[in-house]
């Protein structure tokens, strides 16, 4: 499949997520987004059936190990047919500001990938609260808190199957999203 120039897919590798996958997909759809799921065929439970029942954009894949970077990121990026990938885990969700910014930033970008601040949120007494764990915020005044490379060009990089990586070698041309996009 030939990528559509300056197009973007939201890629979500998923496995064993039947407890929350419906809520995640409904939340994306409320924002007018249709994510692209890479479904781990070794998944237990009803994740695949739920995605199919909701007519989600999903492709099955069997990774080489028990983590998304074990082929799921590469497979999904290549199968998406888009130039850019915005990748999230199946228990993560982007801010609407991030989605707006990403769709504009991909045009004429000089970068191969972007780091995005990942902020942990918990439900405490029916309220959403951001984590104040020191390891997440210790360098926040100098750097983006908990940066992870999640927006990247689908082609042109070298994919790797290594845990705690973005699923590819970090490119030389790496940008950071604005601090209000997380």
mmCIF file of the C-alpha atoms, coordinates in Angstrom:
data_MODEL
# 
_entry.id   MODEL 
# 
loop_
_atom_site.group_PDB 
_atom_site.id 
_atom_site.type_symbol 
_atom_site.label_atom_id 
_atom_site.label_alt_id 
_atom_site.label_comp_id 
_atom_site.label_asym_id 
_atom_site.label_entity_id 
_atom_site.label_seq_id 
_atom_site.pdbx_PDB_ins_code 
_atom_site.Cartn_x 
_atom_site.Cartn_y 
_atom_site.Cartn_z 
_atom_site.occupancy 
_atom_site.B_iso_or_equiv 
_atom_site.pdbx_formal_charge 
_atom_site.auth_seq_id 
_atom_site.auth_comp_id 
_atom_site.auth_asym_id 
_atom_site.auth_atom_id 
_atom_site.pdbx_PDB_model_num 
ATOM 1   C CA . UNK A 1 1   ? 0.000   0.000   0.000  1.00 0.00 ? 1   UNK A CA 1 
ATOM 2   C CA . UNK A 1 2   ? 1.369   3.405   -0.961 1.00 0.00 ? 2   UNK A CA 1 
ATOM 3   C CA . UNK A 1 3   ? 1.089   5.977   1.864  1.00 0.00 ? 3   UNK A CA 1 
ATOM 4   C CA . UNK A 1 4   ? -1.096  9.023   1.334  1.00 0.00 ? 4   UNK A CA 1 
ATOM 5   C CA . UNK A 1 5   ? 1.159   12.110  1.633  1.00 0.00 ? 5   UNK A CA 1 
ATOM 6   C CA . UNK A 1 6   ? 0.863   13.951  4.955  1.00 0.00 ? 6   UNK A CA 1 
ATOM 7   C CA . UNK A 1 7   ? -1.740  11.527  6.279  1.00 0.00 ? 7   UNK A CA 1 
ATOM 8   C CA . UNK A 1 8   ? -1.907  10.321  9.887  1.00 0.00 ? 8   UNK A CA 1 
ATOM 9   C CA . UNK A 1 9   ? -3.121  7.133   11.572 1.00 0.00 ? 9   UNK A CA 1 
ATOM 10  C CA . UNK A 1 10  ? -3.655  6.644   15.272 1.00 0.00 ? 10  UNK A CA 1 
ATOM 11  C CA . UNK A 1 11  ? -2.127  3.216   15.877 1.00 0.00 ? 11  UNK A CA 1 
ATOM 12  C CA . UNK A 1 12  ? -3.078  1.149   18.924 1.00 0.00 ? 12  UNK A CA 1 
ATOM 13  C CA . UNK A 1 13  ? -1.482  -2.260  19.541 1.00 0.00 ? 13  UNK A CA 1 
ATOM 14  C CA . UNK A 1 14  ? -3.855  -4.227  21.774 1.00 0.00 ? 14  UNK A CA 1 
ATOM 15  C CA . UNK A 1 15  ? -3.977  -7.449  23.737 1.00 0.00 ? 15  UNK A CA 1 
ATOM 16  C CA . UNK A 1 16  ? -6.218  -8.640  26.583 1.00 0.00 ? 16  UNK A CA 1 
ATOM 17  C CA . UNK A 1 17  ? -8.026  -5.296  26.746 1.00 0.00 ? 17  UNK A CA 1 
ATOM 18  C CA . UNK A 1 18  ? -11.664 -6.392  26.712 1.00 0.00 ? 18  UNK A CA 1 
ATOM 19  C CA . UNK A 1 19  ? -12.399 -4.575  30.012 1.00 0.00 ? 19  UNK A CA 1 
ATOM 20  C CA . UNK A 1 20  ? -11.688 -1.123  28.527 1.00 0.00 ? 20  UNK A CA 1 
ATOM 21  C CA . UNK A 1 21  ? -11.387 -1.337  24.742 1.00 0.00 ? 21  UNK A CA 1 
ATOM 22  C CA . UNK A 1 22  ? -15.021 -0.369  24.084 1.00 0.00 ? 22  UNK A CA 1 
ATOM 23  C CA . UNK A 1 23  ? -14.672 2.780   26.214 1.00 0.00 ? 23  UNK A CA 1 
ATOM 24  C CA . UNK A 1 24  ? -11.416 3.714   24.463 1.00 0.00 ? 24  UNK A CA 1 
ATOM 25  C CA . UNK A 1 25  ? -12.881 3.289   20.966 1.00 0.00 ? 25  UNK A CA 1 
ATOM 26  C CA . UNK A 1 26  ? -16.053 5.225   21.904 1.00 0.00 ? 26  UNK A CA 1 
ATOM 27  C CA . UNK A 1 27  ? -13.921 8.066   23.303 1.00 0.00 ? 27  UNK A CA 1 
ATOM 28  C CA . UNK A 1 28  ? -11.916 8.298   20.066 1.00 0.00 ? 28  UNK A CA 1 
ATOM 29  C CA . UNK A 1 29  ? -15.089 8.278   18.024 1.00 0.00 ? 29  UNK A CA 1 
ATOM 30  C CA . UNK A 1 30  ? -16.543 11.112  20.125 1.00 0.00 ? 30  UNK A CA 1 
ATOM 31  C CA . UNK A 1 31  ? -13.513 13.130  18.964 1.00 0.00 ? 31  UNK A CA 1 
ATOM 32  C CA . UNK A 1 32  ? -14.177 12.136  15.342 1.00 0.00 ? 32  UNK A CA 1 
ATOM 33  C CA . UNK A 1 33  ? -11.172 9.787   15.226 1.00 0.00 ? 33  UNK A CA 1 
ATOM 34  C CA . UNK A 1 34  ? -11.065 6.205   13.995 1.00 0.00 ? 34  UNK A CA 1 
ATOM 35  C CA . UNK A 1 35  ? -7.941  4.511   15.377 1.00 0.00 ? 35  UNK A CA 1 
ATOM 36  C CA . UNK A 1 36  ? -6.179  1.639   13.668 1.00 0.00 ? 36  UNK A CA 1 
ATOM 37  C CA . UNK A 1 37  ? -5.844  -1.373  16.015 1.00 0.00 ? 37  UNK A CA 1 
ATOM 38  C CA . UNK A 1 38  ? -3.203  -4.076  15.696 1.00 0.00 ? 38  UNK A CA 1 
ATOM 39  C CA . UNK A 1 39  ? -4.767  -7.003  17.533 1.00 0.00 ? 39  UNK A CA 1 
ATOM 40  C CA . UNK A 1 40  ? -2.452  -9.553  19.174 1.00 0.00 ? 40  UNK A CA 1 
ATOM 41  C CA . UNK A 1 41  ? -3.861  -12.908 18.081 1.00 0.00 ? 41  UNK A CA 1 
ATOM 42  C CA . UNK A 1 42  ? -2.709  -14.485 21.368 1.00 0.00 ? 42  UNK A CA 1 
ATOM 43  C CA . UNK A 1 43  ? -5.146  -12.272 23.288 1.00 0.00 ? 43  UNK A CA 1 
ATOM 44  C CA . UNK A 1 44  ? -7.392  -13.912 25.859 1.00 0.00 ? 44  UNK A CA 1 
ATOM 45  C CA . UNK A 1 45  ? -10.972 -12.777 26.359 1.00 0.00 ? 45  UNK A CA 1 
ATOM 46  C CA . UNK A 1 46  ? -13.226 -10.878 24.009 1.00 0.00 ? 46  UNK A CA 1 
ATOM 47  C CA . UNK A 1 47  ? -10.978 -8.050  22.775 1.00 0.00 ? 47  UNK A CA 1 
ATOM 48  C CA . UNK A 1 48  ? -11.071 -9.126  19.128 1.00 0.00 ? 48  UNK A CA 1 
ATOM 49  C CA . UNK A 1 49  ? -14.797 -9.881  19.165 1.00 0.00 ? 49  UNK A CA 1 
ATOM 50  C CA . UNK A 1 50  ? -15.567 -6.499  20.744 1.00 0.00 ? 50  UNK A CA 1 
ATOM 51  C CA . UNK A 1 51  ? -13.495 -4.628  18.164 1.00 0.00 ? 51  UNK A CA 1 
ATOM 52  C CA . UNK A 1 52  ? -15.144 -6.560  15.339 1.00 0.00 ? 52  UNK A CA 1 
ATOM 53  C CA . UNK A 1 53  ? -18.635 -5.957  16.770 1.00 0.00 ? 53  UNK A CA 1 
ATOM 54  C CA . UNK A 1 54  ? -17.883 -2.221  16.874 1.00 0.00 ? 54  UNK A CA 1 
ATOM 55  C CA . UNK A 1 55  ? -16.645 -2.389  13.260 1.00 0.00 ? 55  UNK A CA 1 
ATOM 56  C CA . UNK A 1 56  ? -13.240 -1.074  14.305 1.00 0.00 ? 56  UNK A CA 1 
ATOM 57  C CA . UNK A 1 57  ? -10.370 -0.674  11.889 1.00 0.00 ? 57  UNK A CA 1 
ATOM 58  C CA . UNK A 1 58  ? -8.375  -3.721  13.040 1.00 0.00 ? 58  UNK A CA 1 
ATOM 59  C CA . UNK A 1 59  ? -5.761  -6.120  11.688 1.00 0.00 ? 59  UNK A CA 1 
ATOM 60  C CA . UNK A 1 60  ? -4.621  -9.312  13.435 1.00 0.00 ? 60  UNK A CA 1 
ATOM 61  C CA . UNK A 1 61  ? -0.937  -9.898  14.125 1.00 0.00 ? 61  UNK A CA 1 
ATOM 62  C CA . UNK A 1 62  ? 1.156   -12.357 16.142 1.00 0.00 ? 62  UNK A CA 1 
ATOM 63  C CA . UNK A 1 63  ? 4.170   -10.578 17.668 1.00 0.00 ? 63  UNK A CA 1 
ATOM 64  C CA . UNK A 1 64  ? 7.474   -12.299 18.399 1.00 0.00 ? 64  UNK A CA 1 
ATOM 65  C CA . UNK A 1 65  ? 7.262   -11.539 22.164 1.00 0.00 ? 65  UNK A CA 1 
ATOM 66  C CA . UNK A 1 66  ? 4.912   -10.192 24.844 1.00 0.00 ? 66  UNK A CA 1 
ATOM 67  C CA . UNK A 1 67  ? 5.286   -6.464  24.148 1.00 0.00 ? 67  UNK A CA 1 
ATOM 68  C CA . UNK A 1 68  ? 3.982   -4.120  21.443 1.00 0.00 ? 68  UNK A CA 1 
ATOM 69  C CA . UNK A 1 69  ? 7.451   -3.304  20.118 1.00 0.00 ? 69  UNK A CA 1 
ATOM 70  C CA . UNK A 1 70  ? 7.910   -6.981  19.191 1.00 0.00 ? 70  UNK A CA 1 
ATOM 71  C CA . UNK A 1 71  ? 6.676   -6.333  15.670 1.00 0.00 ? 71  UNK A CA 1 
ATOM 72  C CA . UNK A 1 72  ? 3.260   -4.795  16.313 1.00 0.00 ? 72  UNK A CA 1 
ATOM 73  C CA . UNK A 1 73  ? 4.443   -1.199  15.845 1.00 0.00 ? 73  UNK A CA 1 
ATOM 74  C CA . UNK A 1 74  ? 6.256   -1.977  12.601 1.00 0.00 ? 74  UNK A CA 1 
ATOM 75  C CA . UNK A 1 75  ? 3.436   -4.115  11.224 1.00 0.00 ? 75  UNK A CA 1 
ATOM 76  C CA . UNK A 1 76  ? 0.806   -1.519  12.074 1.00 0.00 ? 76  UNK A CA 1 
ATOM 77  C CA . UNK A 1 77  ? 2.830   1.374   10.686 1.00 0.00 ? 77  UNK A CA 1 
ATOM 78  C CA . UNK A 1 78  ? 3.360   -0.411  7.383  1.00 0.00 ? 78  UNK A CA 1 
ATOM 79  C CA . UNK A 1 79  ? -0.232  -1.669  7.174  1.00 0.00 ? 79  UNK A CA 1 
ATOM 80  C CA . UNK A 1 80  ? -1.738  1.753   7.941  1.00 0.00 ? 80  UNK A CA 1 
ATOM 81  C CA . UNK A 1 81  ? -1.126  3.204   4.482  1.00 0.00 ? 81  UNK A CA 1 
ATOM 82  C CA . UNK A 1 82  ? -0.361  6.610   6.014  1.00 0.00 ? 82  UNK A CA 1 
ATOM 83  C CA . UNK A 1 83  ? 2.769   8.739   6.136  1.00 0.00 ? 83  UNK A CA 1 
ATOM 84  C CA . UNK A 1 84  ? 2.617   9.451   9.883  1.00 0.00 ? 84  UNK A CA 1 
ATOM 85  C CA . UNK A 1 85  ? 1.773   7.299   12.909 1.00 0.00 ? 85  UNK A CA 1 
ATOM 86  C CA . UNK A 1 86  ? 0.552   8.528   16.283 1.00 0.00 ? 86  UNK A CA 1 
ATOM 87  C CA . UNK A 1 87  ? 0.955   5.440   18.436 1.00 0.00 ? 87  UNK A CA 1 
ATOM 88  C CA . UNK A 1 88  ? -0.684  4.839   21.817 1.00 0.00 ? 88  UNK A CA 1 
ATOM 89  C CA . UNK A 1 89  ? -1.036  1.846   24.086 1.00 0.00 ? 89  UNK A CA 1 
ATOM 90  C CA . UNK A 1 90  ? -4.572  0.541   24.555 1.00 0.00 ? 90  UNK A CA 1 
ATOM 91  C CA . UNK A 1 91  ? -4.819  2.150   28.011 1.00 0.00 ? 91  UNK A CA 1 
ATOM 92  C CA . UNK A 1 92  ? -3.636  5.605   26.901 1.00 0.00 ? 92  UNK A CA 1 
ATOM 93  C CA . UNK A 1 93  ? -5.513  8.519   25.404 1.00 0.00 ? 93  UNK A CA 1 
ATOM 94  C CA . UNK A 1 94  ? -4.344  11.736  23.715 1.00 0.00 ? 94  UNK A CA 1 
ATOM 95  C CA . UNK A 1 95  ? -5.429  15.237  24.633 1.00 0.00 ? 95  UNK A CA 1 
ATOM 96  C CA . UNK A 1 96  ? -7.581  16.875  21.972 1.00 0.00 ? 96  UNK A CA 1 
ATOM 97  C CA . UNK A 1 97  ? -4.899  19.585  21.731 1.00 0.00 ? 97  UNK A CA 1 
ATOM 98  C CA . UNK A 1 98  ? -2.314  16.932  20.794 1.00 0.00 ? 98  UNK A CA 1 
ATOM 99  C CA . UNK A 1 99  ? -4.543  15.557  18.034 1.00 0.00 ? 99  UNK A CA 1 
ATOM 100 C CA . UNK A 1 100 ? -5.136  19.036  16.597 1.00 0.00 ? 100 UNK A CA 1 
ATOM 101 C CA . UNK A 1 101 ? -1.444  19.925  16.746 1.00 0.00 ? 101 UNK A CA 1 
ATOM 102 C CA . UNK A 1 102 ? -0.289  16.619  15.201 1.00 0.00 ? 102 UNK A CA 1 
ATOM 103 C CA . UNK A 1 103 ? -2.597  16.914  12.203 1.00 0.00 ? 103 UNK A CA 1 
ATOM 104 C CA . UNK A 1 104 ? -1.128  20.371  11.432 1.00 0.00 ? 104 UNK A CA 1 
ATOM 105 C CA . UNK A 1 105 ? 2.510   19.617  12.332 1.00 0.00 ? 105 UNK A CA 1 
ATOM 106 C CA . UNK A 1 106 ? 2.979   16.763  9.884  1.00 0.00 ? 106 UNK A CA 1 
ATOM 107 C CA . UNK A 1 107 ? 2.822   19.108  6.893  1.00 0.00 ? 107 UNK A CA 1 
ATOM 108 C CA . UNK A 1 108 ? 6.343   20.127  5.886  1.00 0.00 ? 108 UNK A CA 1 
ATOM 109 C CA . UNK A 1 109 ? 7.860   18.723  9.075  1.00 0.00 ? 109 UNK A CA 1 
ATOM 110 C CA . UNK A 1 110 ? 11.647  18.513  9.116  1.00 0.00 ? 110 UNK A CA 1 
ATOM 111 C CA . UNK A 1 111 ? 11.527  15.817  11.796 1.00 0.00 ? 111 UNK A CA 1 
ATOM 112 C CA . UNK A 1 112 ? 11.339  12.040  11.500 1.00 0.00 ? 112 UNK A CA 1 
ATOM 113 C CA . UNK A 1 113 ? 9.629   11.697  14.893 1.00 0.00 ? 113 UNK A CA 1 
ATOM 114 C CA . UNK A 1 114 ? 8.399   13.657  17.917 1.00 0.00 ? 114 UNK A CA 1 
ATOM 115 C CA . UNK A 1 115 ? 8.553   13.135  21.658 1.00 0.00 ? 115 UNK A CA 1 
ATOM 116 C CA . UNK A 1 116 ? 5.290   13.611  23.519 1.00 0.00 ? 116 UNK A CA 1 
ATOM 117 C CA . UNK A 1 117 ? 4.815   14.229  27.238 1.00 0.00 ? 117 UNK A CA 1 
ATOM 118 C CA . UNK A 1 118 ? 3.098   11.225  28.782 1.00 0.00 ? 118 UNK A CA 1 
ATOM 119 C CA . UNK A 1 119 ? 1.149   12.179  31.872 1.00 0.00 ? 119 UNK A CA 1 
ATOM 120 C CA . UNK A 1 120 ? -0.185  9.525   34.211 1.00 0.00 ? 120 UNK A CA 1 
ATOM 121 C CA . UNK A 1 121 ? -3.767  10.024  35.345 1.00 0.00 ? 121 UNK A CA 1 
ATOM 122 C CA . UNK A 1 122 ? -5.584  8.175   38.123 1.00 0.00 ? 122 UNK A CA 1 
ATOM 123 C CA . UNK A 1 123 ? -9.192  8.138   39.233 1.00 0.00 ? 123 UNK A CA 1 
ATOM 124 C CA . UNK A 1 124 ? -9.244  9.238   42.884 1.00 0.00 ? 124 UNK A CA 1 
ATOM 125 C CA . UNK A 1 125 ? -12.615 9.606   44.605 1.00 0.00 ? 125 UNK A CA 1 
ATOM 126 C CA . UNK A 1 126 ? -14.395 10.052  41.253 1.00 0.00 ? 126 UNK A CA 1 
ATOM 127 C CA . UNK A 1 127 ? -11.901 12.735  40.101 1.00 0.00 ? 127 UNK A CA 1 
ATOM 128 C CA . UNK A 1 128 ? -9.105  12.464  37.572 1.00 0.00 ? 128 UNK A CA 1 
ATOM 129 C CA . UNK A 1 129 ? -5.742  13.407  39.093 1.00 0.00 ? 129 UNK A CA 1 
ATOM 130 C CA . UNK A 1 130 ? -2.328  13.753  37.448 1.00 0.00 ? 130 UNK A CA 1 
ATOM 131 C CA . UNK A 1 131 ? 0.504   11.775  38.990 1.00 0.00 ? 131 UNK A CA 1 
ATOM 132 C CA . UNK A 1 132 ? 2.928   13.711  41.149 1.00 0.00 ? 132 UNK A CA 1 
ATOM 133 C CA . UNK A 1 133 ? 5.429   10.866  41.282 1.00 0.00 ? 133 UNK A CA 1 
ATOM 134 C CA . UNK A 1 134 ? 8.853   12.595  41.542 1.00 0.00 ? 134 UNK A CA 1 
ATOM 135 C CA . UNK A 1 135 ? 10.444  10.505  38.806 1.00 0.00 ? 135 UNK A CA 1 
ATOM 136 C CA . UNK A 1 136 ? 7.833   11.849  36.374 1.00 0.00 ? 136 UNK A CA 1 
ATOM 137 C CA . UNK A 1 137 ? 8.309   15.524  37.286 1.00 0.00 ? 137 UNK A CA 1 
ATOM 138 C CA . UNK A 1 138 ? 11.833  15.957  38.673 1.00 0.00 ? 138 UNK A CA 1 
ATOM 139 C CA . UNK A 1 139 ? 13.179  17.462  35.444 1.00 0.00 ? 139 UNK A CA 1 
ATOM 140 C CA . UNK A 1 140 ? 9.891   18.894  34.164 1.00 0.00 ? 140 UNK A CA 1 
ATOM 141 C CA . UNK A 1 141 ? 11.027  22.508  34.459 1.00 0.00 ? 141 UNK A CA 1 
ATOM 142 C CA . UNK A 1 142 ? 13.865  21.733  32.021 1.00 0.00 ? 142 UNK A CA 1 
ATOM 143 C CA . UNK A 1 143 ? 12.394  18.946  29.918 1.00 0.00 ? 143 UNK A CA 1 
ATOM 144 C CA . UNK A 1 144 ? 9.077   17.494  28.847 1.00 0.00 ? 144 UNK A CA 1 
ATOM 145 C CA . UNK A 1 145 ? 7.741   15.280  31.670 1.00 0.00 ? 145 UNK A CA 1 
ATOM 146 C CA . UNK A 1 146 ? 8.064   11.571  30.819 1.00 0.00 ? 146 UNK A CA 1 
ATOM 147 C CA . UNK A 1 147 ? 8.734   12.069  27.089 1.00 0.00 ? 147 UNK A CA 1 
ATOM 148 C CA . UNK A 1 148 ? 8.067   9.169   24.757 1.00 0.00 ? 148 UNK A CA 1 
ATOM 149 C CA . UNK A 1 149 ? 8.488   9.022   20.998 1.00 0.00 ? 149 UNK A CA 1 
ATOM 150 C CA . UNK A 1 150 ? 4.955   8.390   19.779 1.00 0.00 ? 150 UNK A CA 1 
ATOM 151 C CA . UNK A 1 151 ? 4.522   10.473  16.616 1.00 0.00 ? 151 UNK A CA 1 
ATOM 152 C CA . UNK A 1 152 ? 6.686   9.236   13.759 1.00 0.00 ? 152 UNK A CA 1 
ATOM 153 C CA . UNK A 1 153 ? 6.989   8.719   10.031 1.00 0.00 ? 153 UNK A CA 1 
ATOM 154 C CA . UNK A 1 154 ? 5.894   5.214   9.062  1.00 0.00 ? 154 UNK A CA 1 
ATOM 155 C CA . UNK A 1 155 ? 8.651   4.838   6.450  1.00 0.00 ? 155 UNK A CA 1 
ATOM 156 C CA . UNK A 1 156 ? 12.334  5.676   6.499  1.00 0.00 ? 156 UNK A CA 1 
ATOM 157 C CA . UNK A 1 157 ? 13.311  4.552   9.976  1.00 0.00 ? 157 UNK A CA 1 
ATOM 158 C CA . UNK A 1 158 ? 14.849  1.306   11.180 1.00 0.00 ? 158 UNK A CA 1 
ATOM 159 C CA . UNK A 1 159 ? 12.364  -0.759  13.160 1.00 0.00 ? 159 UNK A CA 1 
ATOM 160 C CA . UNK A 1 160 ? 13.650  -2.782  16.117 1.00 0.00 ? 160 UNK A CA 1 
ATOM 161 C CA . UNK A 1 161 ? 11.983  -5.312  18.385 1.00 0.00 ? 161 UNK A CA 1 
ATOM 162 C CA . UNK A 1 162 ? 13.183  -4.130  21.768 1.00 0.00 ? 162 UNK A CA 1 
ATOM 163 C CA . UNK A 1 163 ? 11.188  -3.469  24.951 1.00 0.00 ? 163 UNK A CA 1 
ATOM 164 C CA . UNK A 1 164 ? 11.132  0.114   26.306 1.00 0.00 ? 164 UNK A CA 1 
ATOM 165 C CA . UNK A 1 165 ? 11.805  1.640   22.891 1.00 0.00 ? 165 UNK A CA 1 
ATOM 166 C CA . UNK A 1 166 ? 9.398   3.297   20.472 1.00 0.00 ? 166 UNK A CA 1 
ATOM 167 C CA . UNK A 1 167 ? 9.796   0.197   18.265 1.00 0.00 ? 167 UNK A CA 1 
ATOM 168 C CA . UNK A 1 168 ? 12.438  1.795   16.072 1.00 0.00 ? 168 UNK A CA 1 
ATOM 169 C CA . UNK A 1 169 ? 15.870  3.358   16.423 1.00 0.00 ? 169 UNK A CA 1 
ATOM 170 C CA . UNK A 1 170 ? 15.722  6.923   17.668 1.00 0.00 ? 170 UNK A CA 1 
ATOM 171 C CA . UNK A 1 171 ? 16.131  9.208   14.658 1.00 0.00 ? 171 UNK A CA 1 
ATOM 172 C CA . UNK A 1 172 ? 18.596  12.089  14.447 1.00 0.00 ? 172 UNK A CA 1 
ATOM 173 C CA . UNK A 1 173 ? 15.804  14.475  13.442 1.00 0.00 ? 173 UNK A CA 1 
ATOM 174 C CA . UNK A 1 174 ? 13.716  14.322  16.632 1.00 0.00 ? 174 UNK A CA 1 
ATOM 175 C CA . UNK A 1 175 ? 11.310  17.071  17.679 1.00 0.00 ? 175 UNK A CA 1 
ATOM 176 C CA . UNK A 1 176 ? 9.208   17.716  20.774 1.00 0.00 ? 176 UNK A CA 1 
ATOM 177 C CA . UNK A 1 177 ? 5.544   18.628  20.805 1.00 0.00 ? 177 UNK A CA 1 
ATOM 178 C CA . UNK A 1 178 ? 4.427   21.752  22.671 1.00 0.00 ? 178 UNK A CA 1 
ATOM 179 C CA . UNK A 1 179 ? 3.974   21.335  26.429 1.00 0.00 ? 179 UNK A CA 1 
ATOM 180 C CA . UNK A 1 180 ? 0.176   21.713  26.223 1.00 0.00 ? 180 UNK A CA 1 
ATOM 181 C CA . UNK A 1 181 ? -0.028  18.644  23.963 1.00 0.00 ? 181 UNK A CA 1 
ATOM 182 C CA . UNK A 1 182 ? 0.138   15.405  25.909 1.00 0.00 ? 182 UNK A CA 1 
# 
